[in-house]
Short mmCIF file of C-alpha atoms in Angstrom, two decimals:
data_model
loop_
_atom_site.label_atom_id
_atom_site.label_comp_id
_atom_site.label_asym_id
_atom_site.label_seq_id
_atom_site.Cartn_x
_atom_site.Cartn_y
_atom_site.Cartn_z
CA MET A 1007 25.60 -18.03 -59.40
CA ILE A 1008 25.19 -17.87 -63.07
CA ASN A 1009 26.26 -20.61 -65.06
CA GLU A 1010 27.76 -20.39 -68.03
CA ASP A 1011 28.78 -23.53 -68.83
CA LYS A 1012 31.37 -23.83 -72.21
CA THR A 1013 31.77 -27.23 -72.19
CA LYS A 1014 30.48 -29.25 -75.45
CA TYR A 1015 27.75 -31.72 -74.08
CA PHE A 1016 26.42 -34.61 -75.96
CA PHE A 1017 22.49 -32.81 -75.84
CA SER A 1018 21.18 -30.00 -76.22
CA ILE A 1019 21.29 -27.87 -72.41
CA ASP A 1020 18.71 -25.39 -73.52
CA GLY A 1021 16.08 -25.67 -71.43
CA LEU A 1022 17.65 -27.53 -68.84
CA THR A 1023 19.37 -23.92 -68.13
CA ARG A 1024 15.90 -22.49 -66.43
CA THR A 1025 17.52 -24.25 -63.17
CA PRO A 1026 21.31 -22.43 -62.96
CA TYR A 1027 19.81 -19.72 -60.95
CA ILE A 1028 20.65 -20.63 -57.42
CA ASN A 1029 21.22 -17.69 -54.71
CA MET A 1030 21.72 -15.11 -57.46
CA LYS A 1031 23.32 -11.71 -55.70
CA ILE A 1032 21.66 -8.96 -57.32
CA LEU A 1033 22.70 -5.19 -56.53
CA ALA A 1034 20.80 -3.20 -57.57
CA LEU A 1035 20.83 1.12 -58.12
CA GLU A 1036 17.40 3.20 -58.58
CA THR A 1037 18.33 7.41 -59.26
CA SER A 1038 15.30 8.11 -61.79
CA CYS A 1039 14.05 11.23 -59.45
CA ASP A 1040 14.45 12.07 -56.24
CA GLU A 1041 15.76 8.52 -53.92
CA THR A 1042 18.89 7.22 -54.11
CA ALA A 1043 19.01 3.71 -53.70
CA VAL A 1044 20.63 0.63 -53.45
CA THR A 1045 19.98 -2.81 -52.26
CA ILE A 1046 21.63 -6.40 -52.34
CA ALA A 1047 19.23 -9.33 -52.53
CA VAL A 1048 19.79 -12.48 -53.23
CA ALA A 1049 17.62 -14.53 -55.18
CA ASP A 1050 16.18 -18.18 -56.57
CA GLU A 1051 12.81 -19.48 -58.11
CA LYS A 1052 12.08 -19.60 -54.74
CA LYS A 1053 13.30 -17.40 -52.46
CA PHE A 1054 14.15 -13.15 -52.28
CA ARG A 1055 16.02 -12.17 -49.63
CA VAL A 1056 16.89 -8.89 -49.32
CA LEU A 1057 20.81 -8.63 -47.88
CA SER A 1058 20.78 -4.87 -47.30
CA ALA A 1059 18.65 -1.52 -48.78
CA GLU A 1060 20.04 1.64 -48.40
CA VAL A 1061 17.73 5.11 -49.25
CA PHE A 1062 18.78 8.40 -48.72
CA SER A 1063 15.36 10.26 -49.25
CA GLN A 1064 15.02 13.95 -49.88
CA ILE A 1065 11.85 14.13 -48.33
CA LYS A 1066 13.30 15.23 -44.44
CA THR A 1067 15.13 18.28 -45.95
CA HIS A 1068 11.59 18.97 -47.63
CA ARG A 1069 9.61 19.26 -44.43
CA LYS A 1070 12.52 22.10 -43.38
CA THR A 1071 12.32 24.22 -46.59
CA GLY A 1072 8.34 24.08 -46.62
CA GLY A 1073 7.90 21.76 -49.43
CA VAL A 1074 10.43 22.11 -51.85
CA VAL A 1075 13.37 19.83 -53.65
CA PRO A 1076 16.37 21.25 -52.24
CA GLU A 1077 18.58 19.10 -54.40
CA VAL A 1078 16.93 17.49 -56.98
CA ALA A 1079 19.63 17.37 -60.05
CA ALA A 1080 21.95 14.83 -60.15
CA ARG A 1081 24.80 16.12 -57.96
CA ALA A 1082 22.85 14.93 -54.88
CA HIS A 1083 22.67 11.15 -56.70
CA ALA A 1084 26.38 11.73 -57.00
CA VAL A 1085 27.04 12.77 -53.96
CA LYS A 1086 25.02 10.43 -51.81
CA LEU A 1087 25.61 6.64 -54.30
CA PRO A 1088 29.05 6.07 -52.81
CA LEU A 1089 28.00 6.45 -49.43
CA LEU A 1090 25.05 4.46 -49.90
CA PHE A 1091 27.07 2.20 -51.64
CA ASP A 1092 29.32 1.50 -49.07
CA ARG A 1093 26.64 1.12 -46.22
CA ALA A 1094 25.08 -1.32 -48.41
CA PHE A 1095 28.23 -3.65 -48.93
CA LYS A 1096 29.20 -3.83 -45.38
CA LYS A 1097 25.36 -4.64 -43.92
CA ALA A 1098 25.17 -7.39 -46.76
CA LYS A 1099 28.53 -8.62 -45.53
CA LEU A 1100 29.75 -8.73 -49.34
CA SER A 1101 32.76 -7.93 -51.71
CA VAL A 1102 31.72 -6.34 -55.24
CA ASN A 1103 33.12 -9.91 -56.28
CA ALA A 1104 30.65 -12.19 -54.95
CA LEU A 1105 27.84 -10.24 -57.00
CA ASP A 1106 26.50 -11.73 -59.68
CA VAL A 1107 24.66 -8.70 -61.33
CA VAL A 1108 24.60 -5.51 -61.78
CA ALA A 1109 20.85 -3.93 -61.88
CA VAL A 1110 20.02 -0.25 -62.27
CA THR A 1111 16.77 1.60 -63.44
CA ALA A 1112 17.10 2.99 -66.79
CA GLY A 1113 14.23 4.52 -67.21
CA PRO A 1114 11.41 7.08 -67.18
CA GLY A 1115 12.38 9.16 -65.34
CA LEU A 1116 14.83 13.00 -64.99
CA ILE A 1117 17.56 12.19 -67.34
CA THR A 1118 20.49 13.84 -65.21
CA SER A 1119 19.41 11.95 -61.67
CA LEU A 1120 18.79 8.89 -64.77
CA LEU A 1121 22.54 9.27 -65.99
CA VAL A 1122 24.54 8.77 -62.39
CA GLY A 1123 22.80 5.09 -61.40
CA VAL A 1124 23.75 4.28 -64.93
CA GLU A 1125 27.21 5.44 -65.29
CA THR A 1126 27.40 3.92 -62.26
CA ALA A 1127 26.48 0.28 -62.75
CA ARG A 1128 28.11 0.75 -66.59
CA VAL A 1129 32.03 1.52 -64.60
CA LEU A 1130 31.19 -1.24 -62.30
CA SER A 1131 30.13 -4.03 -64.66
CA TRP A 1132 32.99 -2.67 -67.17
CA GLN A 1133 35.48 -2.99 -63.99
CA THR A 1134 34.16 -6.28 -62.92
CA GLY A 1135 32.34 -7.88 -65.90
CA LYS A 1136 29.16 -8.68 -63.52
CA LYS A 1137 26.34 -9.13 -65.84
CA LEU A 1138 24.22 -6.26 -66.04
CA VAL A 1139 20.31 -5.59 -66.19
CA GLY A 1140 18.43 -2.49 -67.09
CA VAL A 1141 15.54 -2.03 -65.71
CA ASN A 1142 11.94 0.20 -65.96
CA HIS A 1143 11.31 1.84 -63.46
CA LEU A 1144 7.60 0.47 -63.90
CA GLN A 1145 8.49 -2.96 -63.69
CA GLY A 1146 10.20 -2.71 -60.78
CA HIS A 1147 7.26 -1.27 -59.08
CA LEU A 1148 5.29 -4.10 -60.52
CA ALA A 1149 7.72 -6.86 -59.29
CA SER A 1150 7.18 -5.28 -55.74
CA ALA A 1151 3.69 -7.34 -55.73
CA MET A 1152 6.21 -10.18 -56.06
CA ILE A 1153 8.56 -9.05 -53.02
CA PRO A 1154 7.99 -11.26 -50.09
CA ASP A 1155 6.01 -9.46 -47.06
CA ASN A 1156 7.16 -12.38 -44.34
CA GLY A 1157 9.63 -14.72 -44.29
CA GLU A 1158 11.92 -15.01 -47.74
CA ARG A 1159 9.14 -16.77 -50.23
CA TRP A 1160 8.32 -14.64 -53.50
CA THR A 1161 4.57 -13.74 -52.78
CA ALA A 1162 3.06 -16.80 -55.65
CA VAL A 1163 0.78 -14.56 -58.01
CA LYS A 1164 -1.75 -15.18 -60.62
CA TYR A 1165 -1.82 -13.92 -63.91
CA PRO A 1166 -3.40 -12.21 -65.76
CA MET A 1167 -2.95 -9.33 -62.92
CA LEU A 1168 -4.57 -6.29 -63.22
CA ALA A 1169 -1.86 -2.98 -61.98
CA LEU A 1170 -2.56 -0.20 -60.80
CA VAL A 1171 0.61 2.15 -60.53
CA VAL A 1172 -0.15 4.95 -58.57
CA SER A 1173 2.74 7.46 -57.56
CA GLY A 1174 4.20 11.11 -57.85
CA GLY A 1175 4.98 10.59 -61.48
CA HIS A 1176 2.61 7.49 -62.61
CA THR A 1177 -0.78 6.96 -62.62
CA GLU A 1178 -1.66 3.43 -64.80
CA LEU A 1179 -3.59 0.97 -65.22
CA LEU A 1180 -1.91 -2.34 -66.57
CA LEU A 1181 -2.52 -5.63 -67.64
CA LEU A 1182 -0.43 -8.69 -66.80
CA ARG A 1183 -0.46 -11.75 -68.36
CA GLY A 1184 3.14 -12.74 -66.95
CA SER A 1185 5.50 -10.78 -64.93
CA ASP A 1186 7.08 -10.04 -68.98
CA LYS A 1187 3.71 -9.19 -70.64
CA VAL A 1188 2.74 -5.66 -69.99
CA GLN A 1189 -0.31 -4.54 -71.68
CA LYS A 1190 -0.96 -1.00 -70.88
CA LEU A 1191 -4.51 -0.26 -70.49
CA GLY A 1192 -4.71 3.52 -69.96
CA ALA A 1193 -3.18 6.47 -67.96
CA THR A 1194 -3.19 9.80 -66.61
CA LEU A 1195 -3.45 12.69 -69.19
CA ASP A 1196 -2.24 15.14 -67.02
CA ASP A 1197 -1.26 15.27 -63.20
CA ALA A 1198 -0.39 11.96 -61.72
CA ALA A 1199 -2.54 10.98 -58.69
CA GLY A 1200 0.67 11.13 -56.20
CA GLU A 1201 0.58 14.93 -57.44
CA ALA A 1202 -2.60 16.02 -57.15
CA PHE A 1203 -2.34 14.83 -53.28
CA ASP A 1204 0.74 16.97 -53.17
CA LYS A 1205 -0.70 20.24 -54.88
CA VAL A 1206 -4.34 19.83 -53.23
CA ALA A 1207 -2.80 19.95 -49.94
CA LYS A 1208 -0.47 23.19 -50.82
CA ILE A 1209 -3.68 24.61 -51.72
CA LEU A 1210 -5.03 23.73 -48.26
CA GLY A 1211 -2.22 24.84 -46.37
CA LEU A 1212 -1.02 21.46 -45.11
CA PRO A 1213 2.60 20.53 -45.44
CA TYR A 1214 5.33 18.41 -47.91
CA PRO A 1215 4.69 15.24 -48.70
CA GLY A 1216 0.55 15.91 -49.16
CA GLY A 1217 -0.27 12.40 -49.63
CA PRO A 1218 0.15 11.32 -46.04
CA GLU A 1219 -0.83 15.00 -44.68
CA ILE A 1220 -4.52 14.28 -46.66
CA GLU A 1221 -4.60 11.31 -45.47
CA LYS A 1222 -3.96 12.14 -41.94
CA THR A 1223 -6.44 15.23 -41.60
CA ALA A 1224 -9.01 13.76 -43.44
CA LYS A 1225 -9.55 10.78 -40.77
CA GLY A 1226 -12.38 10.40 -39.15
CA MET A 1227 -14.18 13.04 -41.16
CA THR A 1228 -17.70 11.88 -43.30
CA THR A 1229 -17.71 12.77 -46.84
CA GLY A 1230 -19.87 14.37 -49.13
CA VAL A 1231 -19.91 17.94 -48.04
CA TYR A 1232 -18.25 18.56 -50.51
CA ASP A 1233 -19.18 17.75 -54.27
CA LEU A 1234 -16.28 17.08 -56.62
CA PRO A 1235 -16.01 15.49 -59.80
CA ARG A 1236 -14.65 12.03 -60.65
CA PRO A 1237 -13.07 13.41 -63.71
CA MET A 1238 -12.88 10.34 -66.38
CA SER A 1239 -14.77 8.02 -64.21
CA LYS A 1240 -18.01 7.40 -66.48
CA GLU A 1241 -15.66 7.86 -69.68
CA PRO A 1242 -15.49 3.93 -71.53
CA ASN A 1243 -11.69 4.18 -71.30
CA TYR A 1244 -8.60 3.23 -68.69
CA ASN A 1245 -7.45 6.78 -68.72
CA PHE A 1246 -7.43 9.21 -65.98
CA SER A 1247 -7.34 12.85 -65.68
CA PHE A 1248 -6.53 14.75 -61.95
CA ALA A 1249 -5.80 18.58 -63.22
CA GLY A 1250 -9.84 19.21 -63.29
CA LEU A 1251 -10.03 17.88 -59.57
CA LYS A 1252 -7.40 19.77 -58.53
CA THR A 1253 -8.79 23.10 -59.72
CA ALA A 1254 -12.26 21.72 -58.41
CA VAL A 1255 -11.00 22.33 -54.77
CA LEU A 1256 -8.91 25.27 -56.01
CA TYR A 1257 -12.76 26.57 -56.86
CA ARG A 1258 -14.54 25.74 -53.89
CA VAL A 1259 -12.17 27.00 -50.98
CA ARG A 1260 -10.97 30.13 -53.14
CA GLY A 1261 -11.70 33.45 -51.18
CA GLN A 1262 -12.48 31.31 -47.69
CA ALA A 1263 -10.22 31.47 -44.76
CA LEU A 1264 -8.73 27.88 -44.72
CA THR A 1265 -9.88 27.11 -41.12
CA ALA A 1266 -9.14 23.20 -39.82
CA THR A 1267 -12.75 22.09 -40.14
CA LEU A 1268 -11.99 23.20 -43.80
CA GLN A 1269 -9.24 21.66 -44.52
CA LYS A 1270 -10.56 18.03 -42.85
CA GLN A 1271 -13.52 18.04 -44.74
CA MET A 1272 -12.22 19.31 -47.67
CA ALA A 1273 -9.51 16.35 -47.36
CA ALA A 1274 -11.77 13.88 -47.16
CA ASP A 1275 -14.03 14.75 -50.09
CA PHE A 1276 -10.75 14.97 -52.24
CA GLN A 1277 -9.54 11.83 -51.04
CA LEU A 1278 -12.60 10.04 -51.50
CA ALA A 1279 -13.05 11.80 -55.04
CA ILE A 1280 -9.41 10.77 -56.07
CA ILE A 1281 -10.25 6.75 -54.43
CA GLU A 1282 -13.68 6.35 -56.69
CA SER A 1283 -11.96 7.72 -59.93
CA LEU A 1284 -9.04 5.57 -59.75
CA LEU A 1285 -11.34 2.38 -58.51
CA ALA A 1286 -14.18 3.20 -61.10
CA LYS A 1287 -11.46 2.38 -64.12
CA VAL A 1288 -10.16 -0.56 -61.64
CA GLU A 1289 -14.14 -2.03 -61.77
CA ARG A 1290 -14.62 -1.26 -65.13
CA ALA A 1291 -10.83 -3.52 -66.00
CA LEU A 1292 -12.23 -6.32 -63.83
CA VAL A 1293 -15.37 -6.48 -65.69
CA GLU A 1294 -13.68 -6.74 -68.92
CA PHE A 1295 -10.54 -8.42 -68.67
CA LYS A 1296 -11.82 -10.74 -65.77
CA PRO A 1297 -8.25 -10.97 -64.34
CA ALA A 1298 -6.53 -13.50 -61.75
CA SER A 1299 -5.53 -10.88 -59.38
CA VAL A 1300 -5.56 -7.01 -58.83
CA SER A 1301 -1.98 -5.58 -57.53
CA LEU A 1302 -1.64 -1.99 -56.04
CA VAL A 1303 1.80 -0.33 -56.20
CA GLY A 1304 3.22 2.76 -56.26
CA GLY A 1305 3.92 5.85 -53.53
CA VAL A 1306 0.43 6.36 -53.61
CA SER A 1307 -0.71 2.27 -52.58
CA ALA A 1308 0.91 3.68 -49.30
CA ASN A 1309 -2.72 5.57 -48.53
CA GLN A 1310 -4.94 3.27 -46.05
CA ALA A 1311 -7.79 4.79 -47.33
CA LEU A 1312 -7.25 3.63 -51.06
CA ARG A 1313 -5.84 0.24 -49.90
CA ASP A 1314 -8.80 -0.26 -47.51
CA ALA A 1315 -11.31 0.60 -50.72
CA LEU A 1316 -9.89 -1.71 -52.97
CA GLY A 1317 -10.17 -4.50 -50.22
CA GLN A 1318 -13.80 -3.74 -49.92
CA LEU A 1319 -14.56 -3.26 -53.72
CA ILE A 1320 -12.92 -6.95 -54.18
CA ILE A 1321 -13.89 -8.58 -51.42
CA GLY A 1322 -17.68 -7.35 -51.63
CA ARG A 1323 -17.85 -8.40 -55.73
CA TYR A 1324 -14.99 -9.70 -57.00
CA ASN A 1325 -13.73 -12.06 -53.92
CA ASP A 1326 -12.32 -14.95 -56.42
CA VAL A 1327 -9.95 -12.52 -57.17
CA GLN A 1328 -6.49 -12.56 -55.69
CA LEU A 1329 -5.88 -8.88 -54.11
CA ILE A 1330 -2.17 -8.20 -53.49
CA LEU A 1331 -1.11 -4.93 -51.61
CA PRO A 1332 2.53 -5.23 -51.17
CA SER A 1333 4.12 -3.81 -47.73
CA ARG A 1334 4.07 0.13 -47.61
CA SER A 1335 7.39 0.25 -46.81
CA LEU A 1336 7.93 -0.57 -50.65
CA ALA A 1337 5.60 1.87 -52.29
CA THR A 1338 7.56 4.72 -52.36
CA ASP A 1339 10.68 4.69 -54.80
CA ASN A 1340 13.52 2.16 -53.45
CA ALA A 1341 15.80 -0.39 -55.35
CA THR A 1342 14.82 -3.65 -53.64
CA MET A 1343 11.90 -3.20 -56.26
CA ILE A 1344 14.43 -3.09 -59.12
CA ALA A 1345 16.23 -6.08 -57.83
CA ALA A 1346 13.34 -8.31 -57.64
CA ALA A 1347 12.62 -7.07 -61.15
CA ALA A 1348 16.09 -7.96 -62.35
CA TYR A 1349 15.84 -11.17 -61.44
CA PHE A 1350 12.89 -11.54 -63.24
CA GLN A 1351 14.89 -9.76 -65.92
CA ALA A 1352 17.84 -11.83 -65.51
CA ARG A 1353 16.12 -15.20 -65.05
CA ALA A 1354 15.06 -14.94 -68.72
CA GLY A 1355 18.22 -13.81 -70.11
CA LYS A 1356 17.76 -10.21 -70.62
CA PHE A 1357 20.88 -9.13 -70.01
CA ILE A 1358 22.29 -5.55 -71.66
CA THR A 1359 26.17 -5.15 -72.07
CA TRP A 1360 27.50 -2.11 -70.58
CA GLN A 1361 28.29 -0.75 -74.17
CA LYS A 1362 25.12 -0.61 -74.66
CA LEU A 1363 23.18 0.66 -72.01
CA SER A 1364 22.28 4.46 -71.95
CA PRO A 1365 19.45 6.07 -69.93
CA ASN A 1366 15.77 6.70 -71.27
CA PRO A 1367 13.90 9.15 -69.28
CA ARG A 1368 10.77 8.36 -71.76
CA LEU A 1369 11.33 4.85 -71.45
CA LYS A 1370 7.92 2.48 -72.32
CA LEU A 1371 6.83 -0.81 -70.71
CA MET B 1251 0.45 42.54 -73.92
CA ILE B 1252 -2.01 40.50 -75.80
CA THR B 1253 -5.00 39.00 -73.30
CA VAL B 1254 -7.03 36.00 -74.44
CA LYS B 1255 -9.77 34.44 -72.52
CA SER B 1256 -10.22 30.89 -72.81
CA LYS B 1257 -13.92 29.56 -72.03
CA SER B 1258 -13.07 25.93 -72.35
CA ARG B 1259 -9.89 23.24 -72.06
CA GLN B 1260 -10.08 22.82 -76.05
CA ASP B 1261 -10.00 26.61 -76.24
CA THR B 1262 -6.78 26.70 -74.39
CA ILE B 1263 -5.89 23.93 -76.43
CA GLU B 1264 -6.38 25.60 -79.29
CA LEU B 1265 -4.81 28.42 -78.18
CA GLY B 1266 -1.20 26.80 -77.46
CA GLN B 1267 -1.67 25.21 -81.00
CA LYS B 1268 -2.15 28.43 -82.91
CA ILE B 1269 0.74 29.93 -81.55
CA ALA B 1270 3.50 27.05 -81.42
CA ARG B 1271 2.24 26.88 -85.29
CA ASP B 1272 4.75 29.68 -86.04
CA PHE B 1273 7.66 28.79 -83.74
CA LYS B 1274 11.13 28.45 -86.10
CA GLY B 1275 13.13 26.66 -83.20
CA GLY B 1276 15.01 28.36 -80.08
CA GLU B 1277 12.00 30.03 -78.92
CA VAL B 1278 11.56 29.79 -75.05
CA VAL B 1279 7.92 30.42 -73.17
CA ALA B 1280 7.41 31.22 -69.79
CA LEU B 1281 4.52 30.15 -68.10
CA VAL B 1282 3.72 31.88 -64.96
CA GLY B 1283 0.59 31.80 -62.57
CA PRO B 1284 -0.48 29.73 -59.42
CA LEU B 1285 -2.05 26.37 -59.19
CA GLY B 1286 -4.98 25.09 -61.59
CA ALA B 1287 -4.33 28.10 -64.00
CA GLY B 1288 -3.54 26.03 -66.81
CA LYS B 1289 -0.03 26.22 -67.38
CA THR B 1290 0.05 22.25 -68.26
CA THR B 1291 -3.04 22.57 -70.76
CA PHE B 1292 -1.99 25.39 -72.26
CA THR B 1293 1.59 23.43 -72.74
CA GLN B 1294 -0.14 20.30 -74.25
CA GLY B 1295 -1.37 22.76 -77.07
CA LEU B 1296 2.17 24.49 -77.94
CA LEU B 1297 3.05 20.88 -77.78
CA ARG B 1298 0.39 19.60 -80.40
CA GLY B 1299 0.70 22.70 -82.73
CA LEU B 1300 4.62 21.58 -82.49
CA ASN B 1301 3.48 18.06 -83.89
CA PHE B 1302 4.07 16.01 -80.85
CA LYS B 1303 1.18 13.54 -81.00
CA ALA B 1304 2.19 11.55 -77.96
CA GLU B 1305 0.30 12.62 -74.52
CA VAL B 1306 2.06 15.12 -72.55
CA THR B 1307 1.71 14.78 -68.76
CA SER B 1308 2.80 17.40 -66.26
CA PRO B 1309 6.41 16.89 -65.37
CA THR B 1310 6.10 17.97 -62.07
CA PHE B 1311 7.74 14.84 -60.11
CA VAL B 1312 10.58 14.60 -62.96
CA ILE B 1313 10.90 18.43 -63.57
CA MET B 1314 12.26 18.01 -66.56
CA ASP B 1315 10.56 16.41 -69.82
CA ILE B 1316 12.21 15.70 -73.66
CA TYR B 1317 9.88 15.36 -76.58
CA PRO B 1318 10.96 14.33 -79.97
CA THR B 1319 9.09 15.63 -82.90
CA LYS B 1320 9.85 17.16 -86.74
CA LYS B 1321 8.42 20.97 -87.42
CA GLY B 1322 10.54 23.02 -89.59
CA ASP B 1323 14.02 22.60 -87.85
CA ILE B 1324 12.79 22.05 -84.54
CA THR B 1325 13.63 18.59 -83.36
CA GLN B 1326 13.13 18.25 -79.27
CA VAL B 1327 10.66 20.21 -77.19
CA CYS B 1328 12.29 20.46 -73.88
CA HIS B 1329 9.15 20.75 -71.19
CA VAL B 1330 10.31 21.97 -67.90
CA ASP B 1331 7.81 22.06 -64.64
CA ALA B 1332 9.43 24.93 -61.66
CA TYR B 1333 7.40 24.19 -59.26
CA ARG B 1334 9.20 21.93 -57.08
CA LEU B 1335 12.46 24.07 -57.61
CA GLN B 1336 13.83 26.50 -55.69
CA SER B 1337 16.64 28.07 -57.29
CA ALA B 1338 17.81 28.46 -61.43
CA GLU B 1339 21.00 27.04 -60.35
CA GLU B 1340 18.73 23.22 -59.63
CA LEU B 1341 17.60 23.81 -63.36
CA LEU B 1342 21.58 24.18 -64.33
CA ASP B 1343 22.55 21.31 -62.65
CA ILE B 1344 19.79 19.21 -64.09
CA GLY B 1345 21.06 20.55 -67.90
CA ILE B 1346 19.06 22.92 -69.26
CA GLU B 1347 21.42 24.98 -70.54
CA GLU B 1348 21.40 22.16 -73.43
CA TYR B 1349 17.93 23.25 -74.58
CA LEU B 1350 17.66 26.64 -73.86
CA GLY B 1351 17.46 29.05 -77.03
CA VAL B 1352 19.37 25.92 -78.59
CA LYS B 1353 18.17 26.20 -82.88
CA ASN B 1354 16.56 22.96 -82.52
CA SER B 1355 15.03 22.83 -79.97
CA VAL B 1356 11.95 24.72 -78.25
CA THR B 1357 12.26 25.06 -73.91
CA ILE B 1358 8.69 25.53 -72.20
CA ILE B 1359 9.04 26.62 -68.34
CA GLU B 1360 6.53 26.11 -66.19
CA TRP B 1361 6.90 28.18 -62.75
CA ALA B 1362 9.55 30.22 -64.82
CA ASP B 1363 9.19 33.10 -62.11
CA ARG B 1364 10.90 30.74 -59.75
CA VAL B 1365 14.07 30.69 -62.68
CA ALA B 1366 14.11 34.10 -63.69
CA GLU B 1367 17.32 34.64 -63.69
CA LEU B 1368 17.74 32.09 -66.46
CA LEU B 1369 15.24 33.08 -69.15
CA PRO B 1370 16.98 34.34 -71.87
CA ASP B 1371 16.53 37.75 -73.06
CA ARG B 1372 14.16 37.29 -75.37
CA TYR B 1373 11.23 34.98 -74.25
CA LEU B 1374 7.56 34.71 -74.72
CA LEU B 1375 5.94 35.64 -71.03
CA ILE B 1376 2.56 33.73 -70.41
CA ASN B 1377 0.72 35.16 -67.38
CA CYS B 1378 -2.24 32.64 -66.45
CA GLU B 1379 -5.10 33.36 -64.22
CA SER B 1380 -8.34 31.16 -63.45
CA GLY B 1381 -11.47 32.61 -64.89
CA LEU B 1382 -14.70 33.55 -62.89
CA LYS B 1383 -15.87 30.24 -63.81
CA GLU B 1384 -14.36 26.77 -63.15
CA ASN B 1385 -13.62 26.42 -67.44
CA GLU B 1386 -12.51 30.01 -67.27
CA ARG B 1387 -8.83 31.35 -68.01
CA VAL B 1388 -7.17 34.37 -68.88
CA TYR B 1389 -3.93 33.87 -70.70
CA ARG B 1390 -1.94 37.47 -70.76
CA LEU B 1391 0.82 36.90 -73.45
CA THR B 1392 4.18 39.26 -73.47
CA GLN B 1393 6.56 39.09 -76.03
CA VAL B 1394 10.15 40.19 -74.01
CA ASN B 1395 12.76 41.74 -75.33
CA ARG B 1396 15.51 43.15 -73.33
CA PRO B 1397 18.03 44.92 -74.84
#
């Protein structure tokens, strides 16, 4: 519980107040894009325990309609959120009154989607007087590195940490000197890595979502038949570009029948090109910044070939660097990572009032 | 219709920049063409011409992005990517009407053919095509003025 002691002491209680967070109960909402998610978690200095985590994903529906979002709009979140709320509180066996903190993704994302989560959180805070935390979606992905894999203890991470955030909407390389001291080293200049997977899958006639499909199709193939570019990998910066890689695939398959052999071979070579482009910048940063740990987070971090390649790079040449690969269930958008990030913010006293919280689609770290 | 051939990414950005330079506010640009035809690159050029200096990435995942800028009466640019959408109605749900044709906004829509019903009577249609070589693109510009 958060201790707001109003008593006047004979001494300063500043500095003593780092430990009042015993079993902080957090409700976290995530509605920044497609996923509607609610998590209720309990956290303190040592532990993080998920009491319930409900996600409504649009991906099943995607399959049926052949690869597009049927209801990305706010309407879908507005319909799903109360249902998920109900399920989450029942599973957690908790009432709203028992909460300490209400947390919500404030950005970046799609404005109307963000609004649903933010407005819900504001109303809750106004009605119940609970403390409110606005979380940056990317901070959520970063916090997933600390979420316990087994058991309840936070994963102890070393700083400085190099973090590669790869998802459908983001591709960023960040350097963290503490959980809230983030320096952006670089990002994609055009398409995100996950988007490149989806679009190349489409070019190859594979279903949505493209990431898992390309991985499955590429499995067991020897790479190196199609000579695809590694965009920007030689440039002395930390930026990425994947639009050209997509075009390169397009030109190589143009006019050809999409046979299973072609699909498999191109999927394998494309996957390797993406992985090598990403890891070229990771390695550059390993050399320049000598981080104590490296984490891989975001939806694309579920890709086993990428996980393996990063693992090989670290074990092979940087084996004193701690490698953090959060559980694949935390890779895609979820509210559990928002709850984790909210804990760190709350611990640092970074609350916001419901009057001041507003969604920001271009929120920066 | 004006047909412009672009030999490089830089060519495309300059083309977009030149076109956007004459925008006054309220313009709607509809980009149409297959994957890899250079729609996002063209949009990056338009944004450059509208004085937006920060990076412009593909909004495929978030569907809509709003960029604050300052060029005459124009204070914001709405960048829509309808790739993941199935109907114009979905774009209405997202709130496109707050930007479409509004005096202080320029609206740029990639994959505009997916939301054709929403396009106003006046808009700039840009058909994008890949050229013979990997870096070549062909842009066909048509000013649509429906009565």
